Coordinates of N, CA and C in Angstrom, one line a residue:
Chain W
X1 N 111.8 84.4 94.1 CA 111.9 84.0 92.7 C 112.5 82.6 92.6
X2 N 112.2 81.9 91.5 CA 112.6 80.6 91.3 C 114.1 80.6 91.1
X3 N 114.8 79.7 91.7 CA 116.2 79.5 91.5 C 116.5 78.0 91.3
X4 N 117.5 77.7 90.4 CA 117.9 76.3 90.2 C 119.3 76.1 90.4
X5 N 119.7 74.9 91.0 CA 121.1 74.6 91.3 C 121.4 73.2 90.9
X6 N 122.4 73.1 90.1 CA 122.9 71.8 89.6 C 123.8 71.2 90.7
X7 N 123.8 69.9 90.8 CA 124.8 69.2 91.7 C 125.1 67.8 91.2
X8 N 126.3 67.4 91.5 CA 126.7 66.0 91.1 C 128.2 66.0 90.9
X9 N 128.8 64.8 90.6 CA 130.2 64.6 90.4 C 130.8 65.5 89.3
X10 N 131.9 66.0 89.5 CA 132.6 66.8 88.5 C 133.5 65.9 87.6
X11 N 133.7 64.7 87.9 CA 134.5 63.8 87.1 C 133.9 62.4 87.0
X12 N 133.8 62.0 85.8 CA 133.2 60.7 85.5 C 134.1 59.9 84.6
X13 N 134.2 58.6 84.8 CA 135.1 57.8 84.0 C 134.4 57.4 82.7
X14 N 135.2 57.3 81.6 CA 134.6 56.8 80.3 C 133.8 55.5 80.5
X15 N 132.7 55.4 79.8 CA 131.8 54.2 79.8 C 130.9 54.2 81.0
X16 N 131.1 55.0 82.0 CA 130.2 55.1 83.1 C 129.0 56.0 82.9
X17 N 128.2 56.1 83.9 CA 127.0 56.9 83.8 C 127.2 58.3 84.6
X18 N 126.9 59.3 83.9 CA 126.9 60.7 84.4 C 125.5 60.9 85.1
X19 N 125.6 61.4 86.4 CA 124.3 61.6 87.1 C 124.4 63.0 87.7
X20 N 123.4 63.8 87.4 CA 123.3 65.2 88.0 C 121.8 65.4 88.5
X21 N 121.8 66.3 89.5 CA 120.5 66.6 90.0 C 120.3 68.2 90.0
X22 N 119.1 68.6 89.7 CA 118.8 70.0 89.8 C 117.8 70.3 90.9
X23 N 118.1 71.1 91.8 CA 117.2 71.4 92.9 C 116.6 72.8 92.6
X24 N 115.2 72.8 92.7 CA 114.4 73.9 92.5 C 114.0 74.6 93.8
X25 N 114.3 75.9 93.9 CA 113.9 76.6 95.1 C 113.1 77.8 94.8
X26 N 112.2 78.2 95.7 CA 111.4 79.4 95.4 C 110.2 79.2 94.6
X27 N 109.9 77.9 94.3 CA 108.7 77.6 93.5 C 108.5 76.1 93.4
X28 N 107.4 75.6 93.0 CA 107.1 74.2 93.0 C 107.4 73.6 91.6
X29 N 108.0 72.5 91.6 CA 108.3 71.8 90.4 C 107.0 71.2 89.8
X30 N 106.0 71.2 90.5 CA 104.7 70.7 90.1 C 103.8 71.8 89.4
X31 N 104.3 73.0 89.2 CA 103.6 74.0 88.6 C 103.1 73.6 87.2
X32 N 101.9 73.9 86.8 CA 101.3 73.3 85.6 C 101.8 74.0 84.3
X33 N 102.3 75.2 84.4 CA 102.7 75.8 83.1 C 104.2 75.6 82.8
X34 N 104.9 74.8 83.6 CA 106.3 74.7 83.4 C 106.8 73.2 83.2
X35 N 107.7 73.1 82.3 CA 108.5 71.9 82.2 C 109.9 72.2 82.8
X36 N 110.8 71.2 82.8 CA 112.1 71.4 83.4 C 113.1 70.7 82.4
X37 N 114.2 71.4 82.2 CA 115.1 70.9 81.1 C 116.5 70.9 81.5
X38 N 117.3 70.1 80.7 CA 118.7 70.1 80.8 C 119.3 70.5 79.4
X39 N 120.4 71.3 79.5 CA 121.1 71.8 78.4 C 122.6 71.6 78.7
X40 N 123.5 71.5 77.7 CA 124.9 71.4 78.0 C 125.7 72.2 77.0
X41 N 126.9 72.5 77.4 CA 127.8 73.3 76.5 C 129.2 72.7 76.6
X42 N 129.7 72.0 75.6 CA 131.1 71.5 75.6 C 132.0 72.7 75.6
X43 N 133.2 72.5 76.1 CA 134.2 73.6 76.1 C 134.5 74.1 74.7
X44 N 134.3 75.4 74.6 CA 134.6 76.1 73.3 C 133.5 75.9 72.3
X45 N 132.4 75.3 72.6 CA 131.3 75.0 71.7 C 130.0 75.6 72.1
X46 N 129.0 75.4 71.3 CA 127.7 76.0 71.6 C 126.8 75.2 72.5
X47 N 125.6 75.6 72.6 CA 124.6 75.0 73.5 C 123.9 73.8 72.8
X48 N 123.6 72.8 73.6 CA 122.9 71.6 73.1 C 121.7 71.3 74.1
X49 N 120.5 71.2 73.6 CA 119.4 70.8 74.4 C 119.5 69.3 74.6
X50 N 119.4 68.8 75.8 CA 119.5 67.4 76.1 C 118.1 66.8 76.2
X51 N 117.2 67.4 77.0 CA 115.9 66.9 77.2 C 115.1 67.7 78.2
X52 N 113.8 67.4 78.2 CA 112.8 68.2 79.0 C 111.9 67.2 79.7
X53 N 111.4 67.6 80.9 CA 110.5 66.7 81.6 C 109.4 67.5 82.2
X54 N 108.2 66.9 82.5 CA 107.1 67.5 83.2 C 107.0 66.8 84.5
X55 N 106.4 67.5 85.5 CA 106.3 66.9 86.8 C 105.6 65.5 86.8
X56 N 104.8 65.3 85.8 CA 104.1 64.0 85.8 C 105.0 62.9 85.3
X57 N 106.2 63.2 84.8 CA 107.1 62.2 84.4 C 107.2 62.1 82.8
X58 N 106.4 62.9 82.1 CA 106.5 62.9 80.7 C 107.8 63.5 80.3
X59 N 108.5 62.9 79.3 CA 109.8 63.4 79.0 C 110.0 63.5 77.5
X60 N 110.8 64.4 77.0 CA 111.2 64.6 75.6 C 112.7 64.7 75.6
X61 N 113.3 63.9 74.7 CA 114.7 63.9 74.6 C 115.2 64.3 73.2
X62 N 116.5 64.8 73.2 CA 117.1 65.1 71.9 C 117.4 63.7 71.2
X63 N 116.9 63.6 70.0 CA 117.1 62.3 69.3 C 118.6 61.8 69.2
X64 N 119.5 62.8 69.3 CA 120.9 62.4 69.2 C 121.4 61.8 70.5
X65 N 120.6 61.9 71.6 CA 121.0 61.4 72.9 C 120.0 60.4 73.4
X66 N 118.9 60.2 72.8 CA 117.8 59.4 73.4 C 118.2 58.0 73.8
X67 N 119.1 57.4 73.2 CA 119.5 56.0 73.6 C 120.3 56.0 74.9
X68 N 120.8 57.1 75.3 CA 121.7 57.1 76.5 C 121.2 58.0 77.6
X69 N 120.1 58.7 77.4 CA 119.7 59.7 78.4 C 118.4 59.3 79.1
X70 N 118.3 59.7 80.4 CA 117.1 59.4 81.2 C 117.0 60.6 82.1
X71 N 115.8 61.3 82.1 CA 115.5 62.4 83.0 C 114.3 62.0 83.9
X72 N 114.4 62.2 85.1 CA 113.4 61.9 86.1 C 113.1 63.0 87.0
X73 N 111.9 63.0 87.7 CA 111.5 64.0 88.6 C 111.2 63.4 89.9
X74 N 111.5 64.2 91.0 CA 111.2 63.8 92.4 C 110.4 65.0 93.0
X75 N 109.1 64.9 92.9 CA 108.3 66.1 93.4 C 108.4 66.3 94.9
X76 N 108.7 65.2 95.6 CA 108.8 65.3 97.1 C 110.0 66.1 97.5
X77 N 111.0 66.1 96.6 CA 112.3 66.8 96.9 C 112.4 68.1 96.1
X78 N 111.4 68.3 95.2 CA 111.5 69.5 94.3 C 112.7 69.4 93.4
X79 N 113.0 68.3 92.9 CA 114.2 68.1 92.1 C 113.9 67.3 90.9
X80 N 114.8 67.5 89.9 CA 114.8 66.6 88.7 C 116.2 66.2 88.4
X81 N 116.3 65.1 87.7 CA 117.7 64.5 87.6 C 118.0 64.1 86.1
X82 N 119.2 64.0 85.8 CA 119.7 63.6 84.5 C 120.7 62.4 84.7
X83 N 120.5 61.4 83.9 CA 121.4 60.3 83.8 C 121.8 60.2 82.3
X84 N 123.1 60.1 82.1 CA 123.6 59.9 80.7 C 124.6 58.8 80.8
X85 N 124.3 57.7 80.1 CA 125.1 56.5 80.2 C 126.2 56.4 79.1
X86 N 127.1 55.5 79.3 CA 128.2 55.2 78.4 C 128.9 56.5 77.9
X87 N 129.3 57.3 78.9 CA 129.9 58.6 78.5 C 131.3 58.4 77.9
X88 N 131.6 59.4 77.0 CA 132.9 59.5 76.4 C 133.4 60.9 76.7
X89 N 134.7 61.2 76.2 CA 135.2 62.5 76.4 C 134.3 63.6 75.7
X90 N 133.6 63.2 74.7 CA 132.7 64.1 74.0 C 131.6 64.6 74.8
X91 N 131.3 63.9 76.0 CA 130.3 64.4 76.9 C 130.8 65.3 77.9
X92 N 132.1 65.7 77.9 CA 132.6 66.7 78.8 C 132.0 68.0 78.4
X93 N 131.4 68.7 79.4 CA 130.6 69.9 79.2 C 130.2 70.5 80.5
X94 N 129.8 71.8 80.4 CA 129.0 72.4 81.4 C 127.6 72.0 81.2
X95 N 127.0 71.5 82.3 CA 125.6 71.0 82.2 C 124.7 72.0 83.0
X96 N 123.7 72.5 82.3 CA 122.8 73.5 82.9 C 121.4 72.8 83.1
X97 N 120.7 73.2 84.1 CA 119.3 72.9 84.2 C 118.5 74.2 84.1
X98 N 117.3 74.1 83.6 CA 116.5 75.3 83.4 C 115.0 75.0 83.5
X99 N 114.2 76.0 83.9 CA 112.8 75.9 83.9 C 112.3 76.3 82.5
X100 N 111.4 75.5 82.0 CA 110.8 75.8 80.6 C 109.4 76.2 80.7
X101 N 109.2 77.5 80.4 CA 107.8 78.0 80.4 C 107.1 77.5 79.1
X102 N 105.9 77.1 79.2 CA 105.1 76.5 78.1 C 103.7 76.8 78.3
X103 N 103.1 77.8 77.6 CA 101.8 78.2 77.9 C 101.2 79.0 76.7
X104 N 99.9 79.3 76.7 CA 99.3 80.1 75.6 C 99.0 81.5 76.2
X105 N 99.3 82.5 75.4 CA 99.0 83.9 75.7 C 97.5 84.1 75.4
X106 N 97.0 85.2 75.9 CA 95.6 85.5 75.6 C 95.3 85.7 74.1
X107 N 96.3 86.0 73.4 CA 96.2 86.1 71.9 C 96.0 84.7 71.2
X108 N 96.3 83.7 72.0 CA 96.2 82.3 71.5 C 97.5 81.8 71.0
X109 N 98.5 82.6 71.0 CA 99.8 82.2 70.6 C 100.5 81.4 71.7
X110 N 101.1 80.3 71.3 CA 101.9 79.5 72.2 C 103.2 80.2 72.5
X111 N 103.7 80.1 73.7 CA 104.9 80.7 74.2 C 105.8 79.6 74.9
X112 N 107.0 79.6 74.6 CA 107.9 78.7 75.2 C 109.3 79.3 75.4
X113 N 109.9 79.2 76.5 CA 111.2 79.7 76.7 C 111.9 79.1 77.9
X114 N 113.2 79.1 78.0 CA 114.0 78.6 79.1 C 114.4 79.7 80.1
X115 N 113.8 79.7 81.2 CA 114.1 80.8 82.2 C 113.4 80.5 83.5
X116 N 114.2 80.6 84.6 CA 115.6 80.8 84.7 C 116.5 79.6 84.5
X117 N 117.8 79.8 84.5 CA 118.8 78.7 84.4 C 119.6 78.6 85.7
X118 N 120.2 77.5 85.9 CA 121.1 77.4 86.9 C 122.5 77.9 86.4
X119 N 123.5 78.0 87.3 CA 124.8 78.5 86.9 C 125.6 77.5 86.1
X120 N 125.1 76.2 86.2 CA 125.8 75.2 85.4 C 126.9 74.5 86.3
X121 N 127.2 73.3 85.9 CA 128.3 72.5 86.6 C 129.1 71.8 85.5
X122 N 130.4 71.9 85.6 CA 131.3 71.3 84.7 C 131.5 69.8 85.0
X123 N 131.2 69.0 84.0 CA 131.5 67.5 84.2 C 132.5 67.1 83.2
X124 N 133.6 66.6 83.7 CA 134.7 66.1 82.9 C 134.7 64.6 82.8
X125 N 134.8 64.1 81.6 CA 134.9 62.6 81.4 C 136.3 62.2 81.1
X126 N 136.9 61.6 82.1 CA 138.3 61.2 82.0 C 138.6 60.1 82.9
X127 N 139.6 59.3 82.5 CA 140.0 58.2 83.4 C 141.1 58.6 84.4
Chain N
X1 N 115.8 68.5 61.6 CA 116.3 69.4 62.6 C 116.5 70.8 62.0
X2 N 116.1 71.8 62.7 CA 116.2 73.2 62.3 C 117.6 73.6 62.7
X3 N 118.4 74.1 61.7 CA 119.7 74.6 62.0 C 119.6 76.1 62.0
X4 N 120.2 76.7 63.1 CA 120.2 78.1 63.3 C 121.6 78.6 63.0
X5 N 121.8 79.6 62.1 CA 123.1 80.1 61.8 C 123.2 81.6 62.3
X6 N 124.1 81.9 63.2 CA 124.2 83.2 63.7 C 125.3 84.0 63.0
X7 N 125.1 85.2 62.8 CA 126.2 86.1 62.2 C 126.2 87.5 62.8
X8 N 127.3 88.1 62.9 CA 128.6 87.5 62.6 C 129.0 86.6 63.8
X9 N 130.2 85.9 63.6 CA 130.6 85.1 64.7 C 131.2 85.9 65.9
X10 N 131.9 87.0 65.5 CA 132.4 87.9 66.5 C 132.0 89.3 66.0
X11 N 131.6 90.2 66.9 CA 131.3 91.5 66.6 C 132.1 92.4 67.6
X12 N 132.9 93.3 67.0 CA 133.7 94.2 67.8 C 133.2 95.6 67.8
X13 N 132.7 96.1 68.9 CA 132.1 97.4 68.9 C 132.5 98.1 70.2
X14 N 132.2 99.4 70.3 CA 132.5 100.2 71.5 C 131.3 100.5 72.2
X15 N 131.4 100.8 73.6 CA 130.3 101.2 74.3 C 129.6 102.4 73.7
X16 N 128.3 102.4 73.7 CA 127.5 103.5 73.1 C 127.1 103.2 71.7
X17 N 127.8 102.2 71.0 CA 127.4 101.9 69.7 C 126.2 100.9 69.6
X18 N 125.7 100.7 68.4 CA 124.5 99.9 68.2 C 125.0 98.5 67.7
X19 N 124.4 97.5 68.3 CA 124.8 96.1 67.8 C 123.6 95.4 67.2
X20 N 123.9 94.8 66.1 CA 122.8 94.1 65.3 C 123.3 92.6 65.1
X21 N 122.6 91.7 65.7 CA 123.0 90.3 65.7 C 121.9 89.5 64.9
X22 N 122.4 88.6 64.0 CA 121.5 87.9 63.1 C 121.4 86.5 63.4
X23 N 120.2 85.9 63.2 CA 120.0 84.5 63.4 C 119.1 84.0 62.2
X24 N 119.6 83.1 61.4 CA 118.9 82.6 60.3 C 118.6 81.1 60.4
X25 N 117.4 80.7 60.2 CA 117.0 79.3 60.3 C 117.0 78.6 59.0
X26 N 117.2 77.3 59.1 CA 117.3 76.5 57.8 C 115.8 76.2 57.3
X27 N 114.9 76.4 58.2 CA 113.5 76.3 57.8 C 112.7 77.3 58.7
X28 N 111.4 77.5 58.3 CA 110.6 78.5 59.0 C 110.4 78.1 60.5
X29 N 110.6 79.1 61.3 CA 110.4 79.0 62.8 C 109.2 79.7 63.2
X30 N 108.3 79.1 64.0 CA 107.2 79.8 64.6 C 107.7 80.9 65.5
X31 N 107.4 82.2 65.2 CA 108.0 83.3 65.9 C 107.8 83.2 67.4
X32 N 106.7 82.7 67.9 CA 106.5 82.7 69.3 C 107.5 81.7 70.0
X33 N 108.2 80.9 69.2 CA 109.1 80.0 69.7 C 110.6 80.3 69.4
X34 N 110.9 81.5 69.3 CA 112.3 82.0 69.0 C 112.7 82.9 70.2
X35 N 113.9 82.5 70.8 CA 114.4 83.3 71.9 C 115.9 83.6 71.7
X36 N 116.3 84.6 72.6 CA 117.7 85.0 72.6 C 118.2 85.0 74.0
X37 N 119.4 84.5 74.2 CA 120.0 84.4 75.5 C 121.4 85.1 75.5
X38 N 121.8 85.5 76.7 CA 123.1 86.1 76.9 C 123.9 85.2 77.9
X39 N 125.1 84.9 77.5 CA 125.9 84.0 78.4 C 127.2 84.7 78.7
X40 N 127.5 84.7 80.0 CA 128.8 85.2 80.5 C 129.4 84.1 81.4
X41 N 130.8 84.1 81.3 CA 131.5 83.0 82.1 C 131.1 83.0 83.6
X42 N 130.8 81.8 84.1 CA 130.5 81.7 85.5 C 129.2 82.1 85.9
X43 N 128.4 82.6 85.0 CA 127.0 83.1 85.3 C 125.9 82.2 84.7
X44 N 124.8 82.2 85.3 CA 123.6 81.5 84.7 C 123.3 82.2 83.4
X45 N 123.0 81.5 82.3 CA 122.5 82.1 81.1 C 121.3 82.9 81.4
X46 N 121.1 84.0 80.6 CA 120.0 85.0 80.9 C 119.1 85.1 79.7
X47 N 117.8 84.9 79.9 CA 116.9 85.0 78.8 C 116.7 86.5 78.5
X48 N 116.8 86.9 77.3 CA 116.7 88.3 76.9 C 115.3 88.5 76.2
X49 N 115.1 87.7 75.2 CA 113.9 87.9 74.3 C 113.2 86.5 74.2
X50 N 111.9 86.5 74.2 CA 111.2 85.3 73.9 C 110.1 85.7 72.9
X51 N 109.5 84.7 72.2 CA 108.5 85.1 71.2 C 109.0 86.0 70.1
X52 N 110.3 85.9 69.8 CA 111.0 86.7 68.8 C 111.2 88.2 69.2
X53 N 110.2 88.8 69.9 CA 110.2 90.2 70.1 C 109.8 90.7 71.5
X54 N 109.5 89.8 72.4 CA 109.1 90.1 73.8 C 110.2 90.1 74.7
X55 N 110.4 91.3 75.4 CA 111.5 91.3 76.4 C 111.2 90.5 77.6
X56 N 112.1 89.8 78.1 CA 111.9 89.1 79.4 C 111.9 90.1 80.6
X57 N 111.4 89.6 81.7 CA 111.3 90.4 82.9 C 112.6 91.0 83.3
X58 N 112.7 92.3 83.5 CA 113.9 92.9 83.9 C 114.9 93.2 82.9
X59 N 114.7 92.9 81.6 CA 115.6 93.2 80.6 C 115.5 94.7 80.1
X60 N 116.6 95.4 80.1 CA 116.5 96.9 79.7 C 115.9 97.0 78.2
X61 N 115.3 98.2 78.0 CA 114.7 98.4 76.7 C 115.6 98.7 75.6
X62 N 116.9 98.7 75.9 CA 117.9 98.8 74.8 C 118.0 97.5 74.0
X63 N 117.5 96.4 74.6 CA 117.5 95.1 73.9 C 116.1 95.0 73.2
X64 N 116.2 94.7 71.9 CA 115.0 94.4 71.2 C 115.2 93.3 70.2
X65 N 114.1 92.6 69.9 CA 114.1 91.5 69.0 C 113.1 91.7 67.9
X66 N 113.4 91.2 66.7 CA 112.5 91.3 65.6 C 112.7 90.1 64.6
X67 N 111.8 90.0 63.7 CA 111.9 89.0 62.6 C 110.8 88.0 62.6
X68 N 110.8 87.2 61.6 CA 109.8 86.2 61.4 C 110.3 85.2 60.3
X69 N 109.7 84.0 60.3 CA 110.0 83.0 59.3 C 111.4 82.4 59.5
X70 N 112.3 82.8 58.7 CA 113.7 82.3 58.8 C 114.7 83.3 59.2
X71 N 114.4 84.6 59.4 CA 115.3 85.6 59.7 C 114.9 86.4 60.9
X72 N 115.8 86.4 61.9 CA 115.5 87.0 63.2 C 116.7 87.9 63.6
X73 N 116.5 89.0 64.3 CA 117.5 89.9 64.7 C 117.4 90.3 66.2
X74 N 118.5 90.4 66.8 CA 118.6 91.0 68.2 C 119.4 92.3 68.0
X75 N 118.8 93.4 68.5 CA 119.4 94.7 68.4 C 119.7 95.2 69.8
X76 N 120.9 95.7 70.1 CA 121.2 96.4 71.3 C 121.4 97.8 70.9
X77 N 120.6 98.7 71.3 CA 120.6 100.1 70.7 C 121.8 100.9 71.1
X78 N 122.2 100.8 72.4 CA 123.4 101.6 72.9 C 124.1 100.6 73.8
X79 N 125.3 100.2 73.4 CA 126.0 99.2 74.2 C 126.5 99.7 75.6
X80 N 126.2 99.0 76.6 CA 126.8 99.3 77.9 C 127.9 98.3 78.2
X81 N 128.8 98.6 79.1 CA 130.0 97.7 79.3 C 129.6 96.3 79.7
X82 N 128.4 96.2 80.4 CA 128.0 94.8 80.8 C 127.4 94.0 79.7
X83 N 127.2 94.6 78.5 CA 126.6 93.9 77.4 C 127.5 93.0 76.6
X84 N 128.8 93.2 76.9 CA 129.8 92.4 76.1 C 129.8 91.0 76.7
X85 N 129.4 90.0 75.8 CA 129.1 88.7 76.2 C 128.9 87.8 74.9
X86 N 128.5 86.6 75.1 CA 128.1 85.8 74.0 C 126.6 85.6 73.9
X87 N 126.0 85.8 72.7 CA 124.6 85.7 72.5 C 124.2 84.5 71.7
X88 N 123.1 83.8 72.1 CA 122.6 82.7 71.4 C 121.2 82.9 71.0
X89 N 120.8 82.5 69.8 CA 119.4 82.3 69.6 C 119.0 80.9 69.7
X90 N 117.7 80.6 70.0 CA 117.2 79.3 70.1 C 115.8 79.2 69.6
X91 N 115.5 78.0 68.9 CA 114.1 77.8 68.5 C 113.6 76.6 69.3
X92 N 112.4 76.7 69.8 CA 111.7 75.6 70.5 C 110.4 75.4 70.0
X93 N 110.2 75.4 68.7 CA 109.0 75.1 68.0 C 109.0 73.7 67.5
X94 N 110.2 73.2 67.2 CA 110.3 71.9 66.6 C 111.5 71.1 67.2
X95 N 111.2 69.9 67.6 CA 112.2 69.0 68.3 C 113.1 68.4 67.2
X96 N 114.4 68.4 67.5 CA 115.1 68.9 68.8 C 115.2 70.4 68.8
X97 N 115.0 70.9 70.0 CA 115.2 72.4 70.2 C 116.6 72.6 69.9
X98 N 116.9 73.7 69.1 CA 118.3 73.9 68.7 C 118.7 75.3 69.0
X99 N 120.0 75.5 69.2 CA 120.6 76.8 69.4 C 121.5 77.2 68.2
X100 N 121.7 78.5 68.0 CA 122.7 78.9 67.0 C 124.1 78.7 67.7
X101 N 125.1 78.9 66.9 CA 126.4 78.7 67.4 C 127.0 79.8 68.2
X102 N 126.2 80.9 68.3 CA 126.6 82.1 69.1 C 127.3 83.2 68.4
X103 N 127.1 84.4 68.9 CA 127.8 85.6 68.4 C 128.5 86.2 69.7
X104 N 129.8 86.3 69.6 CA 130.6 86.9 70.6 C 130.7 88.4 70.4
X105 N 130.2 89.2 71.4 CA 130.2 90.6 71.3 C 131.4 91.1 72.2
X106 N 132.4 91.6 71.5 CA 133.6 92.0 72.3 C 133.8 93.5 72.2
X107 N 134.6 94.0 73.1 CA 134.9 95.5 73.2 C 136.0 95.8 72.1
X108 N 135.7 96.8 71.3 CA 136.7 97.2 70.3 C 137.8 98.0 70.9

């Protein structure tokens, strides 16, 4: 079964760039019915969708973050990555990666959902 | 942006009881793009329901989803000890994809 694992620094200084990688195992990141996404959860708060990418490089970002976020894919390593620039304390959060299913059922209805997810990695922004 | 409002914020119940969690959208959501997730500390979030009412693979049949338009419900028919967690609804029909603020299901 497909598994995802986030990796990257747990501490980032204010104004610097947060960089995380999600490694996909048990399946190909180039599968046609799947996108790949990043989600975060600040301490004590709810979930926020950051962005989604396809293996071809097509990306979709949350408008609230679009000026600072960049998501890329490395099909040779079966990985996708997140970069978030000019971070502040407000970017402190658990960052999750997830596979995004996106397809049409035989009924013709579109289906989309995030599954599976990684366990998440806490990134703290502090000097 | 579609705002999802979950209620109640906290639900205190005992094992064996029935739990009903609500998710209300600020505008109509395409049903096939409404999902429910379970979060527990230190664990990967778990997809429970997609398409408003379809159970994800491996999810027990005590979990069920219903609703359409702006009102959606997650029902857990008989609570097991492992069901006490935080539950989130999510819509992915309209960008930005948004989540509700969560309902904490705690043991009474």
